[in-house]
Short mmCIF file of C-alpha atoms and ligand atoms in Angstrom, two decimals:
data_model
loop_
_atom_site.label_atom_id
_atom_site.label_comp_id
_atom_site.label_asym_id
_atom_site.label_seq_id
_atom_site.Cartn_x
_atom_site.Cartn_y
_atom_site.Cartn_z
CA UNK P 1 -244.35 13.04 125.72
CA UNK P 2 -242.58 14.95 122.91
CA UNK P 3 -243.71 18.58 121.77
CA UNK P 4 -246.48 17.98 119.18
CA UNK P 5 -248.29 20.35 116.82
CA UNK P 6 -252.11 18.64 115.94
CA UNK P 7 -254.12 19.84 113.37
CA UNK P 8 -256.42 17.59 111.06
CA UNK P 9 -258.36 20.04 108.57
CA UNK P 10 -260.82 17.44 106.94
CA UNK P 11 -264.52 17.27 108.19
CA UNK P 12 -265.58 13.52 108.11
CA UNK P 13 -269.46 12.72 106.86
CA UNK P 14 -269.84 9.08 108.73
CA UNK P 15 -273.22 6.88 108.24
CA UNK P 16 -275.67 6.03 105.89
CA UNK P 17 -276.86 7.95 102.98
CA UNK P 18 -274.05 10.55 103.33
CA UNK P 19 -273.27 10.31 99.57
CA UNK P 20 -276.18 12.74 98.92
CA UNK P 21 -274.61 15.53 101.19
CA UNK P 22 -271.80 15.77 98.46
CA UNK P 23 -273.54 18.74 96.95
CA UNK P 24 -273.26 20.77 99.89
CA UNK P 25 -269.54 19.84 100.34
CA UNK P 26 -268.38 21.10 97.12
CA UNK P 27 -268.08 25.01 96.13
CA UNK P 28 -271.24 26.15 94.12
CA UNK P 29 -270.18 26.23 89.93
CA UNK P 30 -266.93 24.18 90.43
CA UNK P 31 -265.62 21.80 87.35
CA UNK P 32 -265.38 18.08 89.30
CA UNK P 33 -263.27 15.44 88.01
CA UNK P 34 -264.63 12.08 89.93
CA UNK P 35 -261.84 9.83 90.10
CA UNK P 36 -261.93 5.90 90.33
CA UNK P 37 -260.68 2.69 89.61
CA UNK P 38 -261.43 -0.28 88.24
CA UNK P 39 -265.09 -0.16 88.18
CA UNK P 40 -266.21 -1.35 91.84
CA UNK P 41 -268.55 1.86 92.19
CA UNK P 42 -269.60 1.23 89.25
CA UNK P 43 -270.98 -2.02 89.66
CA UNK P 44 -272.24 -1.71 94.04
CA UNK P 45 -274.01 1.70 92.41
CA UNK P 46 -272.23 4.34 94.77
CA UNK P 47 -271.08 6.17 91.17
CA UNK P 48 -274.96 6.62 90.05
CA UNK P 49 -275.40 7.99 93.49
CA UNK P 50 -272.70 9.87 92.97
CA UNK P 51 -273.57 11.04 89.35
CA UNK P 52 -277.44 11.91 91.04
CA UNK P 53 -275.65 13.98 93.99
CA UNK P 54 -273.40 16.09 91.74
CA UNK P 55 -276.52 17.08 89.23
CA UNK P 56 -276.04 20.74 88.28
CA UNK P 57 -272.51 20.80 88.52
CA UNK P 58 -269.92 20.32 85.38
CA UNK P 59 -268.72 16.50 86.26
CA UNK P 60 -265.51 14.93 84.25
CA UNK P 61 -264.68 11.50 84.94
CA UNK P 62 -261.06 9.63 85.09
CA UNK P 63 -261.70 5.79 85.88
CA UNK P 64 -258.47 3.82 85.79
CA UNK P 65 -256.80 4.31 88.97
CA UNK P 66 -255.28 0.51 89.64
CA UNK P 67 -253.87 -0.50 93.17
CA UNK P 68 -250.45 0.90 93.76
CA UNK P 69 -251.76 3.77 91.58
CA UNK P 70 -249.38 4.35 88.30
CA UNK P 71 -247.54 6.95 87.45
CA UNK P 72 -248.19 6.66 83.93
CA UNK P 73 -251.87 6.64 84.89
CA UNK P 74 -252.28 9.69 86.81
CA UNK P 75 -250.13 11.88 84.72
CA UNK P 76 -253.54 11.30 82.02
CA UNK P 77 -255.19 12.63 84.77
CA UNK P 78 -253.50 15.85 85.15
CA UNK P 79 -253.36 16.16 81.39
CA UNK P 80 -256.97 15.81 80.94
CA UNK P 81 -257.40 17.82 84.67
CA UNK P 82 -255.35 21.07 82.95
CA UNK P 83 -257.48 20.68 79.75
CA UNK P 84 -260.56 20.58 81.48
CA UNK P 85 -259.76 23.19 83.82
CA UNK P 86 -260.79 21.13 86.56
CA UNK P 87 -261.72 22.94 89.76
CA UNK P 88 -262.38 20.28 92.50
CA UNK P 89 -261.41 16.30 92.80
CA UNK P 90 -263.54 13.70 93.97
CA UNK P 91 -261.83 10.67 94.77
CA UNK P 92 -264.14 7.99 94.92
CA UNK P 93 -262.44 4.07 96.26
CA UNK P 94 -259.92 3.16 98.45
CA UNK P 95 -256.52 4.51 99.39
CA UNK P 96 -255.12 3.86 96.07
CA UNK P 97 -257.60 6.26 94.17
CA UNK P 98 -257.38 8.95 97.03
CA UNK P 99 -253.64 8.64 96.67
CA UNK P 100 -253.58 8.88 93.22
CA UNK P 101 -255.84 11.89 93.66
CA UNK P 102 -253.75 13.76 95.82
CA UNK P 103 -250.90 13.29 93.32
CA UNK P 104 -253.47 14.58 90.42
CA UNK P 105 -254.07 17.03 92.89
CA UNK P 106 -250.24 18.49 93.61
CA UNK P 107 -249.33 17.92 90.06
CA UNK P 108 -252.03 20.02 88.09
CA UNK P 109 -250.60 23.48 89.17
CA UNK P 110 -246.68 21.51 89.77
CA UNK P 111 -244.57 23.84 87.17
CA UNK P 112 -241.61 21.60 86.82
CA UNK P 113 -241.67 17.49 86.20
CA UNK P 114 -244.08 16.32 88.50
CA UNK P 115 -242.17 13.35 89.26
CA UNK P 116 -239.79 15.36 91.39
CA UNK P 117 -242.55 15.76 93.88
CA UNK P 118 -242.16 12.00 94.59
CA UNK P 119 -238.34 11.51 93.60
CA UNK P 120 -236.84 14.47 94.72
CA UNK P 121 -239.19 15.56 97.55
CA UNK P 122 -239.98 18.65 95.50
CA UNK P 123 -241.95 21.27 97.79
CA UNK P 124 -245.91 21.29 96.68
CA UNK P 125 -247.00 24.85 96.79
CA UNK P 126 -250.39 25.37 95.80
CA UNK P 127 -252.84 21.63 95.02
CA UNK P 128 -256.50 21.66 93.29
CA UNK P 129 -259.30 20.98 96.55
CA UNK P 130 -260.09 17.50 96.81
CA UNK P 131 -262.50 15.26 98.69
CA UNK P 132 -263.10 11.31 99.10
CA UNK P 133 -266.21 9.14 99.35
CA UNK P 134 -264.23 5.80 100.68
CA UNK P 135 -265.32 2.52 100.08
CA UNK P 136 -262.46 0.21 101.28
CA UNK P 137 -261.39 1.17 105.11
CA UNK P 138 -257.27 0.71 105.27
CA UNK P 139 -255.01 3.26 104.49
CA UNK P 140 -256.36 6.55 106.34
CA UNK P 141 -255.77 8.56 103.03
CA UNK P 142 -259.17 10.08 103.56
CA UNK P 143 -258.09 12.04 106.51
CA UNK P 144 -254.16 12.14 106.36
CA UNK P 145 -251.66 14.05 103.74
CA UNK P 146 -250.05 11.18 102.89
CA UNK P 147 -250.01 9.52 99.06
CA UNK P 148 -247.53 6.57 98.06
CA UNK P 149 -247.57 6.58 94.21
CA UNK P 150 -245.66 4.07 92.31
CA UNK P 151 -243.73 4.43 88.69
CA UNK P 152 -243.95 0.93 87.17
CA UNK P 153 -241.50 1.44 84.62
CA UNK P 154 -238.84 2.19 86.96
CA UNK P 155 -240.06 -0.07 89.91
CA UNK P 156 -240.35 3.00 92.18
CA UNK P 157 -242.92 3.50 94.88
CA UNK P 158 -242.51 6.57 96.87
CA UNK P 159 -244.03 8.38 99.31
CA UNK P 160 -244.67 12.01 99.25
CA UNK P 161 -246.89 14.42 102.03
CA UNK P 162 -247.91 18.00 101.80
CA UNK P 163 -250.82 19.62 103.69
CA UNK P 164 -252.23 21.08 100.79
CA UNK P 165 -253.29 17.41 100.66
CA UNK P 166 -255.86 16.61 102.88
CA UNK P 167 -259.40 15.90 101.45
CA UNK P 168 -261.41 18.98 102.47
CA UNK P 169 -264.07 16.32 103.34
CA UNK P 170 -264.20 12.75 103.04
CA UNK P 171 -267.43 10.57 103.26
CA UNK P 172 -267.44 7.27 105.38
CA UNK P 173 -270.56 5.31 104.51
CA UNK P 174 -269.80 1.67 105.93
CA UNK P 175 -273.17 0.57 103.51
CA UNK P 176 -270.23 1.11 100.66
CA UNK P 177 -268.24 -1.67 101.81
CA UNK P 178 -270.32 -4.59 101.79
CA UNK P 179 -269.23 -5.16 98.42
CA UNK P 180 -265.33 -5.92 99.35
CA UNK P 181 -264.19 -8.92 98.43
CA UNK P 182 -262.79 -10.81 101.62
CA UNK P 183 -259.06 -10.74 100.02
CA UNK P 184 -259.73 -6.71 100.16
CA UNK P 185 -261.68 -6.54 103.77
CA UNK P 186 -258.50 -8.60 105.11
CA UNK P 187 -256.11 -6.35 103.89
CA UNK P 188 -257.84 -3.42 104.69
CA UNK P 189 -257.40 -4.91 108.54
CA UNK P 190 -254.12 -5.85 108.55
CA UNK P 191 -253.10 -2.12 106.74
CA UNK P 192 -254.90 -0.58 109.99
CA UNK P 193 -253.38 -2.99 111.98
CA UNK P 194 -250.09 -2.56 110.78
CA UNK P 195 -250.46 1.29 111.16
CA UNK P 196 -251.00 1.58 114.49
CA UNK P 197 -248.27 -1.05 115.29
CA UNK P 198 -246.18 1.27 113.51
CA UNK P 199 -247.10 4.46 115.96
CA UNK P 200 -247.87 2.28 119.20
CA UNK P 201 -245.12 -0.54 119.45
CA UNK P 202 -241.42 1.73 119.46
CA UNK P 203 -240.54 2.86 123.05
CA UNK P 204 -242.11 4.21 125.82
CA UNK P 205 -242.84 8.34 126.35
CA UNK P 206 -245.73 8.09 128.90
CA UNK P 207 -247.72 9.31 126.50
CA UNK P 208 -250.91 7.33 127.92
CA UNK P 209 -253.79 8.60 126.07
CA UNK P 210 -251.95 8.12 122.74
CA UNK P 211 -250.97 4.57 124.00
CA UNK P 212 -254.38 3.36 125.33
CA UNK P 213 -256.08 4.78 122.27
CA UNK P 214 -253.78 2.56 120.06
CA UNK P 215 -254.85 -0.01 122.04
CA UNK P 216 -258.55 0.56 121.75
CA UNK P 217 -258.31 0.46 118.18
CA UNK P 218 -255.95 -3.02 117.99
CA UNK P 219 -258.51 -4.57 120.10
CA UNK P 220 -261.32 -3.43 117.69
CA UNK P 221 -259.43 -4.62 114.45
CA UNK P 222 -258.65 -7.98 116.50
CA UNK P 223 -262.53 -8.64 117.35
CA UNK P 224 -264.63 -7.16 114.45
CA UNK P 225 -261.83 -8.26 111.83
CA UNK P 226 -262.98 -11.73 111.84
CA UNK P 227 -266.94 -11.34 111.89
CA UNK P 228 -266.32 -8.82 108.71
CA UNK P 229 -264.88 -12.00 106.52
CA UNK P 230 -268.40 -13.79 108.14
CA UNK P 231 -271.10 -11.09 107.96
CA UNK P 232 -270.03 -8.50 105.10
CA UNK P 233 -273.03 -6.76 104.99
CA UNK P 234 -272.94 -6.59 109.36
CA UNK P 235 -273.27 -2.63 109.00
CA UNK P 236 -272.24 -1.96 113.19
CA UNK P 237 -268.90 -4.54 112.56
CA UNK P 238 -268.60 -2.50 108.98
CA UNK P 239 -268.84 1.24 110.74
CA UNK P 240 -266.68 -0.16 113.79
CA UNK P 241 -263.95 -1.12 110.97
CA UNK P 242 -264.09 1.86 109.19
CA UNK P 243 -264.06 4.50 111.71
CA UNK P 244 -260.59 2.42 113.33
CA UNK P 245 -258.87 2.54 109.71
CA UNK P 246 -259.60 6.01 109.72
CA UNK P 247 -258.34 6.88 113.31
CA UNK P 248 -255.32 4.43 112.85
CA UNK P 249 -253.69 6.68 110.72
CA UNK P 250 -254.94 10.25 110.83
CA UNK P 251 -252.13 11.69 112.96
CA UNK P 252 -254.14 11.90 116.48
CA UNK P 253 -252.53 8.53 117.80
CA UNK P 254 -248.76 9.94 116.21
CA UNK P 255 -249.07 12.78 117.95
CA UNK P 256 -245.80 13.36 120.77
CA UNK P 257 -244.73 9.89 120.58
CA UNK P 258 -242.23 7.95 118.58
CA UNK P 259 -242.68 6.16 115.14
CA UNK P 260 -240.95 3.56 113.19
CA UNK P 261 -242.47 2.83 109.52
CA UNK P 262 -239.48 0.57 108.79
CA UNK P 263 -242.58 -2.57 108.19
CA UNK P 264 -243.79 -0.14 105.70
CA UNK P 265 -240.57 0.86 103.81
CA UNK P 266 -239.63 -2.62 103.54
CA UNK P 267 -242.97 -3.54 101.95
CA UNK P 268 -243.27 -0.66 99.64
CA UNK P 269 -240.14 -2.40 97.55
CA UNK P 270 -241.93 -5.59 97.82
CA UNK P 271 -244.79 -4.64 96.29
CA UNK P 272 -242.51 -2.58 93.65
CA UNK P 273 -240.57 -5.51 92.66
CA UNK P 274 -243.08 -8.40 93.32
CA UNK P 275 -246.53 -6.99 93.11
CA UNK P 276 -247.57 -8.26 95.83
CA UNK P 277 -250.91 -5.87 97.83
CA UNK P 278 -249.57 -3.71 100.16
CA UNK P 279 -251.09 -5.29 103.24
CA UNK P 280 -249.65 -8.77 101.86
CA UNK P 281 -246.32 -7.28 102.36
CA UNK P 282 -246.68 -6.28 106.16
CA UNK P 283 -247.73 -9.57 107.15
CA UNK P 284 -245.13 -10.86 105.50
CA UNK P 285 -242.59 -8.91 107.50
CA UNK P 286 -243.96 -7.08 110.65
CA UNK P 287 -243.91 -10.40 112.43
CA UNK P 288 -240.46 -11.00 111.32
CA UNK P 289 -239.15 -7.47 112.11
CA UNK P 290 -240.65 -7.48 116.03
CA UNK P 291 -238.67 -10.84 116.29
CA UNK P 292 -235.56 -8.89 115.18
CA UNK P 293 -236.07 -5.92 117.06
CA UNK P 294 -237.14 -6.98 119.98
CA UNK P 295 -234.53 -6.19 122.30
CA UNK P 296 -234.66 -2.20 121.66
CA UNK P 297 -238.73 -2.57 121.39
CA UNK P 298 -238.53 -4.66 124.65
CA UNK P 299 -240.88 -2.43 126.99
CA UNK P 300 -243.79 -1.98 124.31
CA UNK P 301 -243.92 -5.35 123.57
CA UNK P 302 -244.32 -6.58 127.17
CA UNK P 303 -247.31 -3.65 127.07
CA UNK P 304 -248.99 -5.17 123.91
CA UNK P 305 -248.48 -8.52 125.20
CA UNK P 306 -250.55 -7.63 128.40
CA UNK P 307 -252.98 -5.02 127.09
CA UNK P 308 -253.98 -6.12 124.27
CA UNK P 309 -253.18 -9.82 124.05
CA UNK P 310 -253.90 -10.53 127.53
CA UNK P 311 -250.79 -12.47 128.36
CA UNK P 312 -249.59 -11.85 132.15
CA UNK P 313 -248.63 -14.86 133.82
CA UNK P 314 -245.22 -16.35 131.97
CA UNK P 315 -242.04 -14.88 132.11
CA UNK P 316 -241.29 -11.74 130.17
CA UNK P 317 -239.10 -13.28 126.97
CA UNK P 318 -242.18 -15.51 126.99
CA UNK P 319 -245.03 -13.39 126.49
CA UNK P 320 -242.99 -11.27 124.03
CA UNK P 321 -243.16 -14.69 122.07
CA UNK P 322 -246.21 -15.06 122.54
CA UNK P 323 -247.80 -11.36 121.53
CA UNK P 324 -245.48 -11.76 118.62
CA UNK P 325 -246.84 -14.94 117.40
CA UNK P 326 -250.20 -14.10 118.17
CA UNK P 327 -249.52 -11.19 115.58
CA UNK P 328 -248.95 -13.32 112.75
CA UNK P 329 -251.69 -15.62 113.72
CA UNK P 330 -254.24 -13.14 113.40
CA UNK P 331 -252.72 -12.41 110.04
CA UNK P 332 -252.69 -16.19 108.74
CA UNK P 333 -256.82 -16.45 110.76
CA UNK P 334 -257.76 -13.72 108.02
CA UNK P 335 -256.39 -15.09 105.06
CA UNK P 336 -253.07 -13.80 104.89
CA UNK P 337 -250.05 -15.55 104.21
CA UNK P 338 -247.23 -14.55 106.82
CA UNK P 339 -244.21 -15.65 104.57
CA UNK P 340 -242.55 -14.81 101.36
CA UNK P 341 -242.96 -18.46 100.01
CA UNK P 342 -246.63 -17.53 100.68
CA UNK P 343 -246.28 -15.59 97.48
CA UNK P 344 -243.54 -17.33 95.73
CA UNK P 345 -240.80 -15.30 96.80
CA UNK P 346 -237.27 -17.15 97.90
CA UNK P 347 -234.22 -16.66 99.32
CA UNK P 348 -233.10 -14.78 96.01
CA UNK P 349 -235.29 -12.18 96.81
CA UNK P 350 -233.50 -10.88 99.47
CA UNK P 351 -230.73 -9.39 97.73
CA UNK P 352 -233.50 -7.61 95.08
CA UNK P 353 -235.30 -5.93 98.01
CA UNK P 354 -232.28 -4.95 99.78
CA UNK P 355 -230.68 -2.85 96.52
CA UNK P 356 -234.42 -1.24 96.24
CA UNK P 357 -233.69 -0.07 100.13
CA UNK P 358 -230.08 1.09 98.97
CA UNK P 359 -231.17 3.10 95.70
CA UNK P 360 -234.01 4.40 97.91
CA UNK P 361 -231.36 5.75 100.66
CA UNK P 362 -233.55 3.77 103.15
CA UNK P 363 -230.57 2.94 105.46
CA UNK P 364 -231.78 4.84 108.61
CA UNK P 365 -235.35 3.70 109.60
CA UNK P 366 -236.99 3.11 112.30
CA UNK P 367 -237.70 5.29 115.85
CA UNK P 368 -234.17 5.60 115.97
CA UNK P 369 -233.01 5.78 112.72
CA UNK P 370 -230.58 2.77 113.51
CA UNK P 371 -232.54 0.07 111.23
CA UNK P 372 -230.31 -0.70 107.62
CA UNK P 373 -229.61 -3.07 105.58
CA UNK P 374 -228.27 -5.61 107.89
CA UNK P 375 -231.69 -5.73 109.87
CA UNK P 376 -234.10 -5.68 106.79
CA UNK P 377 -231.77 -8.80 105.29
CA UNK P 378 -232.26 -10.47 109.10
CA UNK P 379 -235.84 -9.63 109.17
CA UNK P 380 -236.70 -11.07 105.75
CA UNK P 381 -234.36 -13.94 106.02
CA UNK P 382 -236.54 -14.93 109.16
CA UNK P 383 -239.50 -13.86 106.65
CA UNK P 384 -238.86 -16.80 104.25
O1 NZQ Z 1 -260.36 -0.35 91.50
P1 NZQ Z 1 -261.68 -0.80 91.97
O2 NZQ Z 1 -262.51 -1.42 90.92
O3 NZQ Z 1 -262.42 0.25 92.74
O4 NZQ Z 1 -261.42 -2.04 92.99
C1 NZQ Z 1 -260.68 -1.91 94.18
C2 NZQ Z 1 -259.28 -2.52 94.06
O5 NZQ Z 1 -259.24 -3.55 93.11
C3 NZQ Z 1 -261.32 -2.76 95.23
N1 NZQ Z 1 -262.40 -2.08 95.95
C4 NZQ Z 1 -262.34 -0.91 96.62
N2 NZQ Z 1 -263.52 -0.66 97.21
C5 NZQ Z 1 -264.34 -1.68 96.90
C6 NZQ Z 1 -263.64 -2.59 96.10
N3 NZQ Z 1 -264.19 -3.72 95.61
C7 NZQ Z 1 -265.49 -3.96 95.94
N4 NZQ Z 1 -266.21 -3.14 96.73
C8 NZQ Z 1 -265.68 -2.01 97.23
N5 NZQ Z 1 -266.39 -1.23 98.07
O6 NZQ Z 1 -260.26 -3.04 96.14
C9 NZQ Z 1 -259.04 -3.15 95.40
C10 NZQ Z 1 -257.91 -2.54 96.18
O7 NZQ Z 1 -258.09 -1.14 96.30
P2 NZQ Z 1 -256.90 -0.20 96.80
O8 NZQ Z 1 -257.40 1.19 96.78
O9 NZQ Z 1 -255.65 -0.50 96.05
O10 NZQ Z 1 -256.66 -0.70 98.30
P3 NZQ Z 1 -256.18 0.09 99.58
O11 NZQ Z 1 -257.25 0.96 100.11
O12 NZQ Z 1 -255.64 -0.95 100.46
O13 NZQ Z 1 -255.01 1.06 99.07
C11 NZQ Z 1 -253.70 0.59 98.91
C12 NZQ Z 1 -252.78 1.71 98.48
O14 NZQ Z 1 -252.67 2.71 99.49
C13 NZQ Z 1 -251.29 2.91 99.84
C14 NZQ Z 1 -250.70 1.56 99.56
O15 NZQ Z 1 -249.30 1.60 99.47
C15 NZQ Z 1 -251.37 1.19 98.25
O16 NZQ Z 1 -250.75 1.83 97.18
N6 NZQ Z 1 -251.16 3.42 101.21
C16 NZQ Z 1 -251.52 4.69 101.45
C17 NZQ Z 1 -251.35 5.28 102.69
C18 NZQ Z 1 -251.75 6.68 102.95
N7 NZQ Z 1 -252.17 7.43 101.97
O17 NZQ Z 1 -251.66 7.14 104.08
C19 NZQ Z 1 -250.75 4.57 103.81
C20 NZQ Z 1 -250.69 3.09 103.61
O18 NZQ Z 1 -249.69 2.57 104.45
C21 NZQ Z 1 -250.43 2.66 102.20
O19 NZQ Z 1 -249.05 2.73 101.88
ZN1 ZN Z 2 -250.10 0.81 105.27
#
């Protein structure tokens, strides 16, 4: 196992009815900006609750936070969060409006052009408190320091991570998700699915806790996945998806071991150039990229294929095969095209997402920093 340092500073509020513990969550007298997007809360009622729970505190309100959250958008929110001398965030929606928060969040007190803090990897040194009430379980944003912000003018969509960044608190009330559409539950699946693939499937450290926790939370995405898209308002199948998303990617099953995150760089150009949601884009090419790598992933794959896929009995090159494939089935059982002709892309694309890669200086990914250009062109060639 590799030296680790662990530390995850936000305090969850899981179940039920949580929303109304938001007053106790936020400092007494601050100025809250509730963020959101495209109206969602607004229509399954979790912003009246959340209007009712902040009574008696000075509430400002930027909706408007799309998927792959803009740029252009959120700089309107740090405009109006300056003018307003906002005190404390509130994201309220999925991992695009927490992102976009955490960007709001960095760039209010950001002296220079806040776009360096995605473009240049420009140190954040001080960030306005936030929080989260979540209502689509995928990303992990409400208990990580991540953010992935896009600029649409430039078809950029970058990554950036501070710890000033973390909500102080986010609330997990599974009640809030009936409402997803199936298109979003799916994706919010696959996302979690994808992360822990990411963390789980590079090579071995005997870091066994790490590994069987992974597992654990595959397994759980594999079996409660499916009855989500059948019974959206199943609150135990609900709770059992959100709590994985969260613990997929909060940094307890990263910790000591290896990661790889080339599945996610590759996607994040997809979805710059094409559009396409960021879960459509890893499973689109996660299936593809084990197939290409699976020589230097070799020994985790024969793991997954046994532990979590339950394959024992052929020969080794077999079951690798096999676990792969069974990957992208799952993927295609929830709804989700596994291709780029799924989504209209063809073989012209290649070239298009491979200069993104270049102008991005993504050239050394992966768990060995040995994964360029010439594997992301074989890995979405195989992707067509
Ligand atoms: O905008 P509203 O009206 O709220 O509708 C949203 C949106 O259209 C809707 N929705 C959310 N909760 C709902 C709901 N509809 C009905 N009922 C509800 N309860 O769902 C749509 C998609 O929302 P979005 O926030 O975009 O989805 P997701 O949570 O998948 O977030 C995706 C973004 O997160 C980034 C992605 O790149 C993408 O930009 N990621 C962030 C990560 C992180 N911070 O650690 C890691 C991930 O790998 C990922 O890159
Ligand atoms: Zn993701």
């Amino acid at each position: 196992m590799k030296n680790f340092v662990f530390h995850n500073p936000t305090r969850i509020l899981f179940g039920k009815g949580r929303i109304a513990d938001l007053k106790k969550e936020i400092p007494a007298n601050s100025r809250v900006l509730i963020t959101y997007g495209g109206g969602s809360i607004l229509r399954n009622g979790t912003l009246s609750e959340i209007r009712e729970a902040l009574s008696g505190f000075t509430v400002f309100e930027f909706p408007g936070i799309e998927p792959n959250p803009a740029y252009e958008t959120l700089i309107q929110g740090v405009d109006l969060a300056r003018r307003e001398k906002i005190d404390f965030l509130l994201a309220a929606g999925g991992g695009s409006v927490i992102d976009g928060t955490k960007f709001i969040s960095a760039a209010i007190p950001f002296a220079g052009a806040p776009w360096d803090i995605l473009s240049k990897n420009a140190k954040v040194k001080s960030a306005v408190p936030l929080g989260s009430v979540l209502t689509l379980p995928a990303t992990g944003s409400e208990m990580n320091n991540f953010a992935v912000v896009s600029r649409k003018s430039s078809a950029d969509k970058l990554p950036f991570s501070s710890p000033l960044v973390y909500p102080r608190f986010s609330i997990l009330d599974p009640e809030k998700t009936f409402t997803l559409p199936p298109k979003e539950t799916r994706n919010g699946v696959i996302d979690a699915f994808a992360h822990v693939i990411e963390q789980y499937l590079t090579f071995p450290v005997d870091a066994r806790v790490q590994d069987r926790f992974a597992e654990g939370l595959l397994l759980t995405l594999i079996e409660e996945g499916p009855k989500a898209l059948k019974e959206p308002e199943n609150y135990d199948v609900r709770a059992n998806i959100m709590w994985t998303a969260t613990m997929a990617l909060n940094g307890l099953i990263a910790a000591g071991v290896p990661t790889d995150w080339a599945t996610h760089m590759i996607g994040h150009e997809i979805t710059a150039k094409y559009g396409l949601a960021h879960a459509e884009t890893l499973a689109v090419v996660l299936p593809a990229m084990l197939r290409v790598r699976r020589a230097e992933k070799r020994e985790k794959l024969l793991q997954y294929a046994e532990r979590v896929w339950n394959l024992r009995d052929d020969p080794p090159e077999t079951r690798i095969d096999q676990a792969i494939e069974r990957t992208r089935q799952f993927f295609e059982s929830l709804g989700a095209p596994t291709r780029l002709s799924g989504y209209g892309i063809g073989e012209d694309g290649i070239p298009v997402i491979l200069s993104q890669l270049e102008r991005h200086g993504m050239l050394a990914l992966g768990e060995h920093a040995s994964f360029g250009l010439d594997g992301a062109r074989e890995t979405l060639t195989l992707a067509l």
